[in-house]
Structures are given as structure tokens and as C-alpha cells.
mmCIF file with all atom_site columns, C-alpha atoms in Angstrom:
data_model
loop_
_atom_site.group_PDB
_atom_site.id
_atom_site.type_symbol
_atom_site.label_atom_id
_atom_site.label_alt_id
_atom_site.label_comp_id
_atom_site.label_asym_id
_atom_site.label_entity_id
_atom_site.label_seq_id
_atom_site.pdbx_PDB_ins_code
_atom_site.Cartn_x
_atom_site.Cartn_y
_atom_site.Cartn_z
_atom_site.occupancy
_atom_site.B_iso_or_equiv
_atom_site.pdbx_formal_charge
_atom_site.auth_seq_id
_atom_site.auth_comp_id
_atom_site.auth_asym_id
_atom_site.auth_atom_id
_atom_site.pdbx_PDB_model_num
ATOM 1   C CA . UNK A 1 1   ? -26.307 -112.613 11.698  1.00 0.00 ? 23  UNK A CA 1
ATOM 2   C CA . UNK A 1 2   ? -22.530 -112.546 11.618  1.00 0.00 ? 24  UNK A CA 1
ATOM 3   C CA . UNK A 1 3   ? -20.469 -109.489 12.463  1.00 0.00 ? 25  UNK A CA 1
ATOM 4   C CA . UNK A 1 4   ? -16.794 -108.605 12.703  1.00 0.00 ? 26  UNK A CA 1
ATOM 5   C CA . UNK A 1 5   ? -15.156 -106.010 14.924  1.00 0.00 ? 27  UNK A CA 1
ATOM 6   C CA . UNK A 1 6   ? -11.656 -104.735 14.281  1.00 0.00 ? 28  UNK A CA 1
ATOM 7   C CA . UNK A 1 7   ? -10.272 -102.681 17.132  1.00 0.00 ? 29  UNK A CA 1
ATOM 8   C CA . UNK A 1 8   ? -8.494  -99.570  15.952  1.00 0.00 ? 30  UNK A CA 1
ATOM 9   C CA . UNK A 1 9   ? -8.929  -97.994  12.528  1.00 0.00 ? 31  UNK A CA 1
ATOM 10  C CA . UNK A 1 10  ? -5.211  -97.115  12.597  1.00 0.00 ? 32  UNK A CA 1
ATOM 11  C CA . UNK A 1 11  ? -2.354  -98.955  14.267  1.00 0.00 ? 33  UNK A CA 1
ATOM 12  C CA . UNK A 1 12  ? 1.171   -97.558  14.276  1.00 0.00 ? 34  UNK A CA 1
ATOM 13  C CA . UNK A 1 13  ? 4.260   -99.633  15.069  1.00 0.00 ? 35  UNK A CA 1
ATOM 14  C CA . UNK A 1 14  ? 7.979   -99.129  14.668  1.00 0.00 ? 36  UNK A CA 1
ATOM 15  C CA . UNK A 1 15  ? 9.897   -101.075 12.062  1.00 0.00 ? 37  UNK A CA 1
ATOM 16  C CA . UNK A 1 16  ? 11.053  -104.315 13.679  1.00 0.00 ? 38  UNK A CA 1
ATOM 17  C CA . UNK A 1 17  ? 8.375   -104.234 16.374  1.00 0.00 ? 39  UNK A CA 1
ATOM 18  C CA . UNK A 1 18  ? 5.565   -106.727 16.930  1.00 0.00 ? 40  UNK A CA 1
ATOM 19  C CA . UNK A 1 19  ? 2.437   -106.243 14.864  1.00 0.00 ? 41  UNK A CA 1
ATOM 20  C CA . UNK A 1 20  ? -0.893  -107.089 16.518  1.00 0.00 ? 42  UNK A CA 1
ATOM 21  C CA . UNK A 1 21  ? -4.175  -106.405 14.728  1.00 0.00 ? 43  UNK A CA 1
ATOM 22  C CA . UNK A 1 22  ? -7.284  -107.394 16.630  1.00 0.00 ? 44  UNK A CA 1
ATOM 23  C CA . UNK A 1 23  ? -10.378 -109.081 15.267  1.00 0.00 ? 45  UNK A CA 1
ATOM 24  C CA . UNK A 1 24  ? -13.415 -110.355 17.129  1.00 0.00 ? 46  UNK A CA 1
ATOM 25  C CA . UNK A 1 25  ? -16.382 -111.986 15.497  1.00 0.00 ? 47  UNK A CA 1
ATOM 26  C CA . UNK A 1 26  ? -19.947 -112.729 16.376  1.00 0.00 ? 48  UNK A CA 1
ATOM 27  C CA . UNK A 1 27  ? -21.485 -115.891 14.984  1.00 0.00 ? 49  UNK A CA 1
ATOM 28  C CA . UNK A 1 28  ? -23.837 -118.600 16.201  1.00 0.00 ? 50  UNK A CA 1
ATOM 29  C CA . UNK A 1 29  ? -21.385 -121.283 15.061  1.00 0.00 ? 51  UNK A CA 1
ATOM 30  C CA . UNK A 1 30  ? -17.621 -121.068 14.537  1.00 0.00 ? 52  UNK A CA 1
ATOM 31  C CA . UNK A 1 31  ? -17.273 -119.581 11.084  1.00 0.00 ? 53  UNK A CA 1
ATOM 32  C CA . UNK A 1 32  ? -14.504 -119.641 8.550   1.00 0.00 ? 54  UNK A CA 1
ATOM 33  C CA . UNK A 1 33  ? -12.185 -116.697 9.241   1.00 0.00 ? 55  UNK A CA 1
ATOM 34  C CA . UNK A 1 34  ? -9.944  -114.725 6.942   1.00 0.00 ? 56  UNK A CA 1
ATOM 35  C CA . UNK A 1 35  ? -7.459  -111.897 6.945   1.00 0.00 ? 57  UNK A CA 1
ATOM 36  C CA . UNK A 1 36  ? -7.038  -109.880 3.766   1.00 0.00 ? 58  UNK A CA 1
ATOM 37  C CA . UNK A 1 37  ? -4.566  -107.097 2.984   1.00 0.00 ? 59  UNK A CA 1
ATOM 38  C CA . UNK A 1 38  ? -5.033  -104.233 0.551   1.00 0.00 ? 60  UNK A CA 1
ATOM 39  C CA . UNK A 1 39  ? -2.073  -102.289 -0.740  1.00 0.00 ? 61  UNK A CA 1
ATOM 40  C CA . UNK A 1 40  ? -2.740  -98.909  -2.396  1.00 0.00 ? 62  UNK A CA 1
ATOM 41  C CA . UNK A 1 41  ? -4.477  -99.159  -5.775  1.00 0.00 ? 63  UNK A CA 1
ATOM 42  C CA . UNK A 1 42  ? -4.686  -102.946 -5.574  1.00 0.00 ? 64  UNK A CA 1
ATOM 43  C CA . UNK A 1 43  ? -7.352  -105.505 -4.831  1.00 0.00 ? 65  UNK A CA 1
ATOM 44  C CA . UNK A 1 44  ? -7.637  -107.430 -1.591  1.00 0.00 ? 66  UNK A CA 1
ATOM 45  C CA . UNK A 1 45  ? -5.125  -110.227 -1.186  1.00 0.00 ? 67  UNK A CA 1
ATOM 46  C CA . UNK A 1 46  ? -5.680  -113.194 1.102   1.00 0.00 ? 68  UNK A CA 1
ATOM 47  C CA . UNK A 1 47  ? -3.122  -113.341 3.927   1.00 0.00 ? 69  UNK A CA 1
ATOM 48  C CA . UNK A 1 48  ? -4.424  -116.426 5.695   1.00 0.00 ? 70  UNK A CA 1
ATOM 49  C CA . UNK A 1 49  ? -7.571  -118.348 6.551   1.00 0.00 ? 71  UNK A CA 1
ATOM 50  C CA . UNK A 1 50  ? -8.992  -120.576 9.282   1.00 0.00 ? 72  UNK A CA 1
ATOM 51  C CA . UNK A 1 51  ? -11.341 -123.337 8.168   1.00 0.00 ? 73  UNK A CA 1
ATOM 52  C CA . UNK A 1 52  ? -11.630 -125.533 11.293  1.00 0.00 ? 74  UNK A CA 1
ATOM 53  C CA . UNK A 1 53  ? -8.266  -127.261 11.096  1.00 0.00 ? 75  UNK A CA 1
ATOM 54  C CA . UNK A 1 54  ? -5.285  -126.038 13.156  1.00 0.00 ? 76  UNK A CA 1
ATOM 55  C CA . UNK A 1 55  ? -6.165  -123.090 15.365  1.00 0.00 ? 77  UNK A CA 1
ATOM 56  C CA . UNK A 1 56  ? -2.814  -121.391 14.691  1.00 0.00 ? 78  UNK A CA 1
ATOM 57  C CA . UNK A 1 57  ? -2.729  -120.423 11.066  1.00 0.00 ? 79  UNK A CA 1
ATOM 58  C CA . UNK A 1 58  ? 0.363   -119.283 9.213   1.00 0.00 ? 80  UNK A CA 1
ATOM 59  C CA . UNK A 1 59  ? 0.022   -117.034 6.209   1.00 0.00 ? 81  UNK A CA 1
ATOM 60  C CA . UNK A 1 60  ? 2.108   -115.165 3.704   1.00 0.00 ? 82  UNK A CA 1
ATOM 61  C CA . UNK A 1 61  ? 4.731   -112.531 4.488   1.00 0.00 ? 83  UNK A CA 1
ATOM 62  C CA . UNK A 1 62  ? 5.384   -113.882 7.993   1.00 0.00 ? 84  UNK A CA 1
ATOM 63  C CA . UNK A 1 63  ? 1.889   -113.237 9.340   1.00 0.00 ? 85  UNK A CA 1
ATOM 64  C CA . UNK A 1 64  ? -0.034  -115.654 11.507  1.00 0.00 ? 86  UNK A CA 1
ATOM 65  C CA . UNK A 1 65  ? -3.325  -115.687 13.395  1.00 0.00 ? 87  UNK A CA 1
ATOM 66  C CA . UNK A 1 66  ? -4.783  -117.780 16.177  1.00 0.00 ? 88  UNK A CA 1
ATOM 67  C CA . UNK A 1 67  ? -8.418  -118.802 16.383  1.00 0.00 ? 89  UNK A CA 1
ATOM 68  C CA . UNK A 1 68  ? -9.661  -118.653 19.968  1.00 0.00 ? 90  UNK A CA 1
ATOM 69  C CA . UNK A 1 69  ? -13.208 -119.923 20.210  1.00 0.00 ? 91  UNK A CA 1
ATOM 70  C CA . UNK A 1 70  ? -13.621 -118.978 23.865  1.00 0.00 ? 92  UNK A CA 1
ATOM 71  C CA . UNK A 1 71  ? -12.719 -115.378 23.083  1.00 0.00 ? 93  UNK A CA 1
ATOM 72  C CA . UNK A 1 72  ? -14.361 -115.332 19.620  1.00 0.00 ? 94  UNK A CA 1
ATOM 73  C CA . UNK A 1 73  ? -11.138 -113.796 18.361  1.00 0.00 ? 95  UNK A CA 1
ATOM 74  C CA . UNK A 1 74  ? -8.820  -114.171 15.386  1.00 0.00 ? 96  UNK A CA 1
ATOM 75  C CA . UNK A 1 75  ? -6.023  -111.678 15.994  1.00 0.00 ? 97  UNK A CA 1
ATOM 76  C CA . UNK A 1 76  ? -3.315  -111.186 13.371  1.00 0.00 ? 98  UNK A CA 1
ATOM 77  C CA . UNK A 1 77  ? 0.335   -111.001 14.408  1.00 0.00 ? 99  UNK A CA 1
ATOM 78  C CA . UNK A 1 78  ? 3.787   -110.636 12.913  1.00 0.00 ? 100 UNK A CA 1
ATOM 79  C CA . UNK A 1 79  ? 6.914   -110.754 15.083  1.00 0.00 ? 101 UNK A CA 1
ATOM 80  C CA . UNK A 1 80  ? 8.822   -108.025 13.274  1.00 0.00 ? 102 UNK A CA 1
ATOM 81  C CA . UNK A 1 81  ? 7.228   -105.283 11.187  1.00 0.00 ? 103 UNK A CA 1
ATOM 82  C CA . UNK A 1 82  ? 8.697   -104.270 7.852   1.00 0.00 ? 104 UNK A CA 1
ATOM 83  C CA . UNK A 1 83  ? 8.098   -101.058 5.974   1.00 0.00 ? 105 UNK A CA 1
ATOM 84  C CA . UNK A 1 84  ? 6.448   -103.060 3.187   1.00 0.00 ? 106 UNK A CA 1
ATOM 85  C CA . UNK A 1 85  ? 3.731   -104.190 5.629   1.00 0.00 ? 107 UNK A CA 1
ATOM 86  C CA . UNK A 1 86  ? 2.131   -100.740 5.539   1.00 0.00 ? 108 UNK A CA 1
ATOM 87  C CA . UNK A 1 87  ? -1.355  -101.359 4.127   1.00 0.00 ? 109 UNK A CA 1
ATOM 88  C CA . UNK A 1 88  ? -4.973  -101.771 5.161   1.00 0.00 ? 110 UNK A CA 1
ATOM 89  C CA . UNK A 1 89  ? -5.932  -105.083 6.748   1.00 0.00 ? 111 UNK A CA 1
ATOM 90  C CA . UNK A 1 90  ? -9.381  -106.625 6.817   1.00 0.00 ? 112 UNK A CA 1
ATOM 91  C CA . UNK A 1 91  ? -10.735 -109.436 8.944   1.00 0.00 ? 113 UNK A CA 1
ATOM 92  C CA . UNK A 1 92  ? -13.648 -111.358 7.432   1.00 0.00 ? 114 UNK A CA 1
ATOM 93  C CA . UNK A 1 93  ? -15.909 -114.284 8.256   1.00 0.00 ? 115 UNK A CA 1
ATOM 94  C CA . UNK A 1 94  ? -17.975 -116.683 6.204   1.00 0.00 ? 116 UNK A CA 1
ATOM 95  C CA . UNK A 1 95  ? -20.640 -119.123 7.199   1.00 0.00 ? 117 UNK A CA 1
ATOM 96  C CA . UNK A 1 96  ? -19.192 -122.616 7.695   1.00 0.00 ? 118 UNK A CA 1
ATOM 97  C CA . UNK A 1 97  ? -22.564 -124.336 7.771   1.00 0.00 ? 119 UNK A CA 1
ATOM 98  C CA . UNK A 1 98  ? -23.267 -124.435 4.063   1.00 0.00 ? 120 UNK A CA 1
ATOM 99  C CA . UNK A 1 99  ? -25.190 -121.196 4.055   1.00 0.00 ? 121 UNK A CA 1
ATOM 100 C CA . UNK A 1 100 ? -24.284 -117.923 2.437   1.00 0.00 ? 122 UNK A CA 1
ATOM 101 C CA . UNK A 1 101 ? -20.914 -117.716 0.717   1.00 0.00 ? 123 UNK A CA 1
ATOM 102 C CA . UNK A 1 102 ? -20.482 -113.969 0.843   1.00 0.00 ? 124 UNK A CA 1
ATOM 103 C CA . UNK A 1 103 ? -17.870 -112.634 3.236   1.00 0.00 ? 125 UNK A CA 1
ATOM 104 C CA . UNK A 1 104 ? -18.698 -110.341 6.155   1.00 0.00 ? 126 UNK A CA 1
ATOM 105 C CA . UNK A 1 105 ? -15.905 -107.846 6.706   1.00 0.00 ? 127 UNK A CA 1
ATOM 106 C CA . UNK A 1 106 ? -14.710 -105.686 9.546   1.00 0.00 ? 128 UNK A CA 1
ATOM 107 C CA . UNK A 1 107 ? -14.123 -101.982 8.950   1.00 0.00 ? 129 UNK A CA 1
ATOM 108 C CA . UNK A 1 108 ? -10.416 -102.464 8.297   1.00 0.00 ? 130 UNK A CA 1
ATOM 109 C CA . UNK A 1 109 ? -7.263  -101.364 10.089  1.00 0.00 ? 131 UNK A CA 1
ATOM 110 C CA . UNK A 1 110 ? -4.598  -99.170  8.536   1.00 0.00 ? 132 UNK A CA 1
ATOM 111 C CA . UNK A 1 111 ? -1.174  -100.407 9.604   1.00 0.00 ? 133 UNK A CA 1
ATOM 112 C CA . UNK A 1 112 ? 1.412   -97.623  9.743   1.00 0.00 ? 134 UNK A CA 1
ATOM 113 C CA . UNK A 1 113 ? 5.080   -98.507  10.039  1.00 0.00 ? 135 UNK A CA 1
ATOM 114 C CA . UNK A 1 114 ? 7.356   -95.905  11.633  1.00 0.00 ? 136 UNK A CA 1
ATOM 115 C CA . UNK A 1 115 ? 11.012  -95.989  10.513  1.00 0.00 ? 137 UNK A CA 1
ATOM 116 C CA . UNK B 2 1   ? -2.550  -116.198 -15.121 1.00 0.00 ? 11  UNK B CA 1
ATOM 117 C CA . UNK B 2 2   ? -4.594  -113.002 -15.287 1.00 0.00 ? 12  UNK B CA 1
ATOM 118 C CA . UNK B 2 3   ? -6.342  -111.946 -12.106 1.00 0.00 ? 13  UNK B CA 1
ATOM 119 C CA . UNK B 2 4   ? -9.788  -110.487 -11.664 1.00 0.00 ? 14  UNK B CA 1
ATOM 120 C CA . UNK B 2 5   ? -10.133 -107.336 -13.728 1.00 0.00 ? 15  UNK B CA 1
ATOM 121 C CA . UNK B 2 6   ? -12.636 -104.528 -13.351 1.00 0.00 ? 16  UNK B CA 1
ATOM 122 C CA . UNK B 2 7   ? -13.594 -101.703 -15.648 1.00 0.00 ? 17  UNK B CA 1
ATOM 123 C CA . UNK B 2 8   ? -13.587 -98.766  -15.328 1.00 0.00 ? 18  UNK B CA 1
ATOM 124 C CA . UNK B 2 9   ? -11.186 -98.056  -12.497 1.00 0.00 ? 19  UNK B CA 1
ATOM 125 C CA . UNK B 2 10  ? -12.939 -94.765  -11.795 1.00 0.00 ? 20  UNK B CA 1
ATOM 126 C CA . UNK B 2 11  ? -16.304 -93.345  -12.786 1.00 0.00 ? 21  UNK B CA 1
ATOM 127 C CA . UNK B 2 12  ? -17.737 -89.931  -12.002 1.00 0.00 ? 22  UNK B CA 1
ATOM 128 C CA . UNK B 2 13  ? -21.393 -89.382  -12.880 1.00 0.00 ? 23  UNK B CA 1
ATOM 129 C CA . UNK B 2 14  ? -24.217 -87.016  -12.059 1.00 0.00 ? 24  UNK B CA 1
ATOM 130 C CA . UNK B 2 15  ? -27.100 -88.022  -9.832  1.00 0.00 ? 25  UNK B CA 1
ATOM 131 C CA . UNK B 2 16  ? -29.810 -89.620  -11.944 1.00 0.00 ? 26  UNK B CA 1
ATOM 132 C CA . UNK B 2 17  ? -27.456 -90.994  -14.584 1.00 0.00 ? 27  UNK B CA 1
ATOM 133 C CA . UNK B 2 18  ? -26.789 -94.636  -15.312 1.00 0.00 ? 28  UNK B CA 1
ATOM 134 C CA . UNK B 2 19  ? -23.484 -96.421  -14.817 1.00 0.00 ? 29  UNK B CA 1
ATOM 135 C CA . UNK B 2 20  ? -22.441 -99.936  -15.723 1.00 0.00 ? 30  UNK B CA 1
ATOM 136 C CA . UNK B 2 21  ? -19.511 -101.620 -14.016 1.00 0.00 ? 31  UNK B CA 1
ATOM 137 C CA . UNK B 2 22  ? -17.849 -104.664 -15.490 1.00 0.00 ? 32  UNK B CA 1
ATOM 138 C CA . UNK B 2 23  ? -15.997 -107.533 -13.879 1.00 0.00 ? 33  UNK B CA 1
ATOM 139 C CA . UNK B 2 24  ? -13.983 -110.238 -15.625 1.00 0.00 ? 34  UNK B CA 1
ATOM 140 C CA . UNK B 2 25  ? -13.289 -113.140 -13.256 1.00 0.00 ? 35  UNK B CA 1
ATOM 141 C CA . UNK B 2 26  ? -10.344 -115.475 -13.386 1.00 0.00 ? 36  UNK B CA 1
ATOM 142 C CA . UNK B 2 27  ? -10.843 -117.913 -16.247 1.00 0.00 ? 37  UNK B CA 1
ATOM 143 C CA . UNK B 2 28  ? -12.606 -121.072 -15.062 1.00 0.00 ? 38  UNK B CA 1
ATOM 144 C CA . UNK B 2 29  ? -14.018 -119.551 -11.886 1.00 0.00 ? 39  UNK B CA 1
ATOM 145 C CA . UNK B 2 30  ? -17.725 -120.309 -11.725 1.00 0.00 ? 40  UNK B CA 1
ATOM 146 C CA . UNK B 2 31  ? -18.337 -118.247 -8.609  1.00 0.00 ? 41  UNK B CA 1
ATOM 147 C CA . UNK B 2 32  ? -18.445 -114.477 -8.890  1.00 0.00 ? 42  UNK B CA 1
ATOM 148 C CA . UNK B 2 33  ? -19.168 -112.001 -6.106  1.00 0.00 ? 43  UNK B CA 1
ATOM 149 C CA . UNK B 2 34  ? -19.852 -108.275 -5.936  1.00 0.00 ? 44  UNK B CA 1
ATOM 150 C CA . UNK B 2 35  ? -19.034 -106.200 -2.865  1.00 0.00 ? 45  UNK B CA 1
ATOM 151 C CA . UNK B 2 36  ? -19.206 -102.484 -2.100  1.00 0.00 ? 46  UNK B CA 1
ATOM 152 C CA . UNK B 2 37  ? -17.351 -100.230 0.287   1.00 0.00 ? 47  UNK B CA 1
ATOM 153 C CA . UNK B 2 38  ? -18.921 -96.920  1.088   1.00 0.00 ? 48  UNK B CA 1
ATOM 154 C CA . UNK B 2 39  ? -16.407 -94.412  2.496   1.00 0.00 ? 49  UNK B CA 1
ATOM 155 C CA . UNK B 2 40  ? -15.788 -94.945  6.185   1.00 0.00 ? 50  UNK B CA 1
ATOM 156 C CA . UNK B 2 41  ? -17.738 -98.176  6.283   1.00 0.00 ? 51  UNK B CA 1
ATOM 157 C CA . UNK B 2 42  ? -16.957 -101.836 5.955   1.00 0.00 ? 52  UNK B CA 1
ATOM 158 C CA . UNK B 2 43  ? -16.893 -103.788 2.701   1.00 0.00 ? 53  UNK B CA 1
ATOM 159 C CA . UNK B 2 44  ? -20.374 -105.226 2.218   1.00 0.00 ? 54  UNK B CA 1
ATOM 160 C CA . UNK B 2 45  ? -21.488 -108.231 0.208   1.00 0.00 ? 55  UNK B CA 1
ATOM 161 C CA . UNK B 2 46  ? -23.925 -107.479 -2.611  1.00 0.00 ? 56  UNK B CA 1
ATOM 162 C CA . UNK B 2 47  ? -24.482 -110.724 -4.481  1.00 0.00 ? 57  UNK B CA 1
ATOM 163 C CA . UNK B 2 48  ? -23.102 -114.064 -5.597  1.00 0.00 ? 58  UNK B CA 1
ATOM 164 C CA . UNK B 2 49  ? -23.325 -115.775 -8.978  1.00 0.00 ? 59  UNK B CA 1
ATOM 165 C CA . UNK B 2 50  ? -22.705 -119.431 -9.665  1.00 0.00 ? 60  UNK B CA 1
ATOM 166 C CA . UNK B 2 51  ? -22.135 -119.509 -13.386 1.00 0.00 ? 61  UNK B CA 1
ATOM 167 C CA . UNK B 2 52  ? -24.985 -117.383 -14.762 1.00 0.00 ? 62  UNK B CA 1
ATOM 168 C CA . UNK B 2 53  ? -27.381 -117.953 -11.854 1.00 0.00 ? 63  UNK B CA 1
ATOM 169 C CA . UNK B 2 54  ? -27.831 -115.612 -8.912  1.00 0.00 ? 64  UNK B CA 1
ATOM 170 C CA . UNK B 2 55  ? -27.130 -117.756 -5.873  1.00 0.00 ? 65  UNK B CA 1
ATOM 171 C CA . UNK B 2 56  ? -27.571 -115.019 -3.271  1.00 0.00 ? 66  UNK B CA 1
ATOM 172 C CA . UNK B 2 57  ? -28.576 -111.408 -3.861  1.00 0.00 ? 67  UNK B CA 1
ATOM 173 C CA . UNK B 2 58  ? -29.467 -110.602 -0.281  1.00 0.00 ? 68  UNK B CA 1
ATOM 174 C CA . UNK B 2 59  ? -27.011 -107.709 -0.139  1.00 0.00 ? 69  UNK B CA 1
ATOM 175 C CA . UNK B 2 60  ? -28.357 -105.739 -3.094  1.00 0.00 ? 70  UNK B CA 1
ATOM 176 C CA . UNK B 2 61  ? -29.442 -102.348 -1.682  1.00 0.00 ? 71  UNK B CA 1
ATOM 177 C CA . UNK B 2 62  ? -32.533 -101.781 -3.823  1.00 0.00 ? 72  UNK B CA 1
ATOM 178 C CA . UNK B 2 63  ? -34.000 -102.279 -7.282  1.00 0.00 ? 73  UNK B CA 1
ATOM 179 C CA . UNK B 2 64  ? -31.846 -99.541  -8.795  1.00 0.00 ? 74  UNK B CA 1
ATOM 180 C CA . UNK B 2 65  ? -29.071 -102.117 -8.895  1.00 0.00 ? 75  UNK B CA 1
ATOM 181 C CA . UNK B 2 66  ? -29.104 -104.834 -11.560 1.00 0.00 ? 76  UNK B CA 1
ATOM 182 C CA . UNK B 2 67  ? -26.426 -107.483 -11.895 1.00 0.00 ? 77  UNK B CA 1
ATOM 183 C CA . UNK B 2 68  ? -26.068 -109.853 -14.794 1.00 0.00 ? 78  UNK B CA 1
ATOM 184 C CA . UNK B 2 69  ? -23.716 -112.595 -15.814 1.00 0.00 ? 79  UNK B CA 1
ATOM 185 C CA . UNK B 2 70  ? -24.747 -113.753 -19.252 1.00 0.00 ? 80  UNK B CA 1
ATOM 186 C CA . UNK B 2 71  ? -22.990 -116.922 -20.357 1.00 0.00 ? 81  UNK B CA 1
ATOM 187 C CA . UNK B 2 72  ? -21.383 -117.356 -16.983 1.00 0.00 ? 82  UNK B CA 1
ATOM 188 C CA . UNK B 2 73  ? -18.288 -115.375 -17.866 1.00 0.00 ? 83  UNK B CA 1
ATOM 189 C CA . UNK B 2 74  ? -18.012 -111.657 -17.174 1.00 0.00 ? 84  UNK B CA 1
ATOM 190 C CA . UNK B 2 75  ? -20.531 -109.797 -15.050 1.00 0.00 ? 85  UNK B CA 1
ATOM 191 C CA . UNK B 2 76  ? -21.993 -106.311 -15.137 1.00 0.00 ? 86  UNK B CA 1
ATOM 192 C CA . UNK B 2 77  ? -23.496 -104.265 -12.348 1.00 0.00 ? 87  UNK B CA 1
ATOM 193 C CA . UNK B 2 78  ? -25.767 -101.467 -13.480 1.00 0.00 ? 88  UNK B CA 1
ATOM 194 C CA . UNK B 2 79  ? -26.928 -98.642  -11.273 1.00 0.00 ? 89  UNK B CA 1
ATOM 195 C CA . UNK B 2 80  ? -29.950 -96.798  -12.675 1.00 0.00 ? 90  UNK B CA 1
ATOM 196 C CA . UNK B 2 81  ? -30.629 -94.087  -11.677 1.00 0.00 ? 91  UNK B CA 1
ATOM 197 C CA . UNK B 2 82  ? -27.594 -93.384  -9.530  1.00 0.00 ? 92  UNK B CA 1
ATOM 198 C CA . UNK B 2 83  ? -28.007 -91.603  -6.195  1.00 0.00 ? 93  UNK B CA 1
ATOM 199 C CA . UNK B 2 84  ? -25.437 -89.804  -4.055  1.00 0.00 ? 94  UNK B CA 1
ATOM 200 C CA . UNK B 2 85  ? -25.335 -92.646  -1.530  1.00 0.00 ? 95  UNK B CA 1
ATOM 201 C CA . UNK B 2 86  ? -24.208 -95.071  -4.248  1.00 0.00 ? 96  UNK B CA 1
ATOM 202 C CA . UNK B 2 87  ? -20.737 -93.540  -4.193  1.00 0.00 ? 97  UNK B CA 1
ATOM 203 C CA . UNK B 2 88  ? -18.057 -95.947  -3.073  1.00 0.00 ? 98  UNK B CA 1
ATOM 204 C CA . UNK B 2 89  ? -15.688 -98.628  -4.276  1.00 0.00 ? 99  UNK B CA 1
ATOM 205 C CA . UNK B 2 90  ? -17.239 -101.658 -5.930  1.00 0.00 ? 100 UNK B CA 1
ATOM 206 C CA . UNK B 2 91  ? -15.194 -104.837 -5.714  1.00 0.00 ? 101 UNK B CA 1
ATOM 207 C CA . UNK B 2 92  ? -15.598 -108.018 -7.672  1.00 0.00 ? 102 UNK B CA 1
ATOM 208 C CA . UNK B 2 93  ? -14.198 -111.370 -6.591  1.00 0.00 ? 103 UNK B CA 1
ATOM 209 C CA . UNK B 2 94  ? -14.177 -114.842 -8.053  1.00 0.00 ? 104 UNK B CA 1
ATOM 210 C CA . UNK B 2 95  ? -13.516 -118.327 -6.763  1.00 0.00 ? 105 UNK B CA 1
ATOM 211 C CA . UNK B 2 96  ? -13.169 -121.761 -8.302  1.00 0.00 ? 106 UNK B CA 1
ATOM 212 C CA . UNK B 2 97  ? -15.607 -123.465 -5.940  1.00 0.00 ? 107 UNK B CA 1
ATOM 213 C CA . UNK B 2 98  ? -18.036 -122.220 -3.335  1.00 0.00 ? 108 UNK B CA 1
ATOM 214 C CA . UNK B 2 99  ? -15.483 -122.734 -0.561  1.00 0.00 ? 109 UNK B CA 1
ATOM 215 C CA . UNK B 2 100 ? -12.467 -121.725 -2.603  1.00 0.00 ? 110 UNK B CA 1
ATOM 216 C CA . UNK B 2 101 ? -10.396 -118.632 -1.967  1.00 0.00 ? 111 UNK B CA 1
ATOM 217 C CA . UNK B 2 102 ? -12.057 -115.488 -3.249  1.00 0.00 ? 112 UNK B CA 1
ATOM 218 C CA . UNK B 2 103 ? -9.688  -113.502 -5.460  1.00 0.00 ? 113 UNK B CA 1
ATOM 219 C CA . UNK B 2 104 ? -10.479 -109.805 -5.589  1.00 0.00 ? 114 UNK B CA 1
ATOM 220 C CA . UNK B 2 105 ? -10.176 -107.270 -8.355  1.00 0.00 ? 115 UNK B CA 1
ATOM 221 C CA . UNK B 2 106 ? -8.774  -103.767 -7.803  1.00 0.00 ? 116 UNK B CA 1
ATOM 222 C CA . UNK B 2 107 ? -12.238 -102.244 -7.580  1.00 0.00 ? 117 UNK B CA 1
ATOM 223 C CA . UNK B 2 108 ? -14.134 -99.495  -9.381  1.00 0.00 ? 118 UNK B CA 1
ATOM 224 C CA . UNK B 2 109 ? -14.368 -96.181  -7.567  1.00 0.00 ? 119 UNK B CA 1
ATOM 225 C CA . UNK B 2 110 ? -17.779 -94.658  -8.288  1.00 0.00 ? 120 UNK B CA 1
ATOM 226 C CA . UNK B 2 111 ? -18.464 -91.039  -7.469  1.00 0.00 ? 121 UNK B CA 1
ATOM 227 C CA . UNK B 2 112 ? -21.999 -89.700  -7.843  1.00 0.00 ? 122 UNK B CA 1
ATOM 228 C CA . UNK B 2 113 ? -22.222 -85.896  -7.828  1.00 0.00 ? 123 UNK B CA 1
#
């Protein structure tokens, strides 16, 4: 069975500082990996995805993530935080082997931006 | 283009009552998913439709939950009878193909008292 671990339910950074949100997964084969963001009172929005092409994936709003098979990680980064980045972020995996299509999510990380 | 819509946005019911949640996917999306987030926990997959057929319902908690997608358009998720532990946010998502991006609705917050 797949599982996703997001370290830290809340992460606080200063505006302009580096954002690093951690995600580790457990899967028998390298899965497809996703980062979603949820702003208040909105649905989840896809930030970026890894589907076995380039290991460094660039997404929207200046975010990127790197797939590291040896570390079973898919950490999300942004060089310079903006106040508008304050939201909840979810890492998710999906089977890449033609099996189930439902996503398995981590518990989410609230990103807090300090002025 | 309209996104995934869900109705109602909030629902408060008494234990033992019935509630029906509705999801309208993006037009043309054959794949429709239901997820649930119980407070403090992760978002969990409930089931997956391809058109009107249930492709995977392995995440459905028990037989008090019934999902339908008549005609392959909108979907309903009925909880009957509701229990306290059913409280949470129910998300719907749709995608154009099985490997396509899943677009999420804003969710329905269900509170069972």
C-alpha cells in the first residue's frame, strides 16, 4: 500500500525567505507524485506533478519539486516566499502501474508567511 | 469554463438522518472521484467513476454510503443513516482521462450532530 508523510503540520517562513515543504512517500514502485495547494474556501489546485520524466519539476507560482528515488522524497521549494503563498499544501501519490487511480494524500502542511 | 461544483457547501444534520451530496464535474470529464477529509486527518479516496460505472470503490467506509452517477454526468453521494464519525469535508474531483489532472471542487462540509 502507498503512503505519504509530510513533515510538519505548520511551517512558518518570513516573506522573501526560502520555502521548503517536505514529502516522503512509500511505494513498491516509483509512483506519480503531486503537490496540491488549497486556499481558504477553495478546492485543491494542482501546483505540479512528476510522472517519470524530468526529476526536477517546475510548477505554477514559482514552485518546484525534485523527485529523489533514493530518498523516496518529493520536497516542494520556492526561492522567495510571498504573502499570497499562505495556504495549505498537500503531497499526493498515485499508482503508476495501471492500478488504482485514486490519489493517496499526506496530512497537509499549513504554510504561514511572516511579514 | 466552469470548474467542478459541489452542493451544498455546508450541511448540518442530526445523527440518523440522511444527507445527499451532489457533484457536477467539468463538462466532458468521464472520470469522477470522491474523497473525504475528516478533521485532523488526511484526505482519503472514496471511489472512482468512469462514466456511470464504478471503477474503484475500495475507499467507501461502509454500506451507509451510496454513490451514483446516472447518465455519466453529475454524481450524488448519499449517507444513510449518518453517524457522528461521518463529519468532515467531502471533495469531488474530475479528470478527462484516467491519467489526466484531477480538478477538485470546493468541497461540502458535513457536520453530524
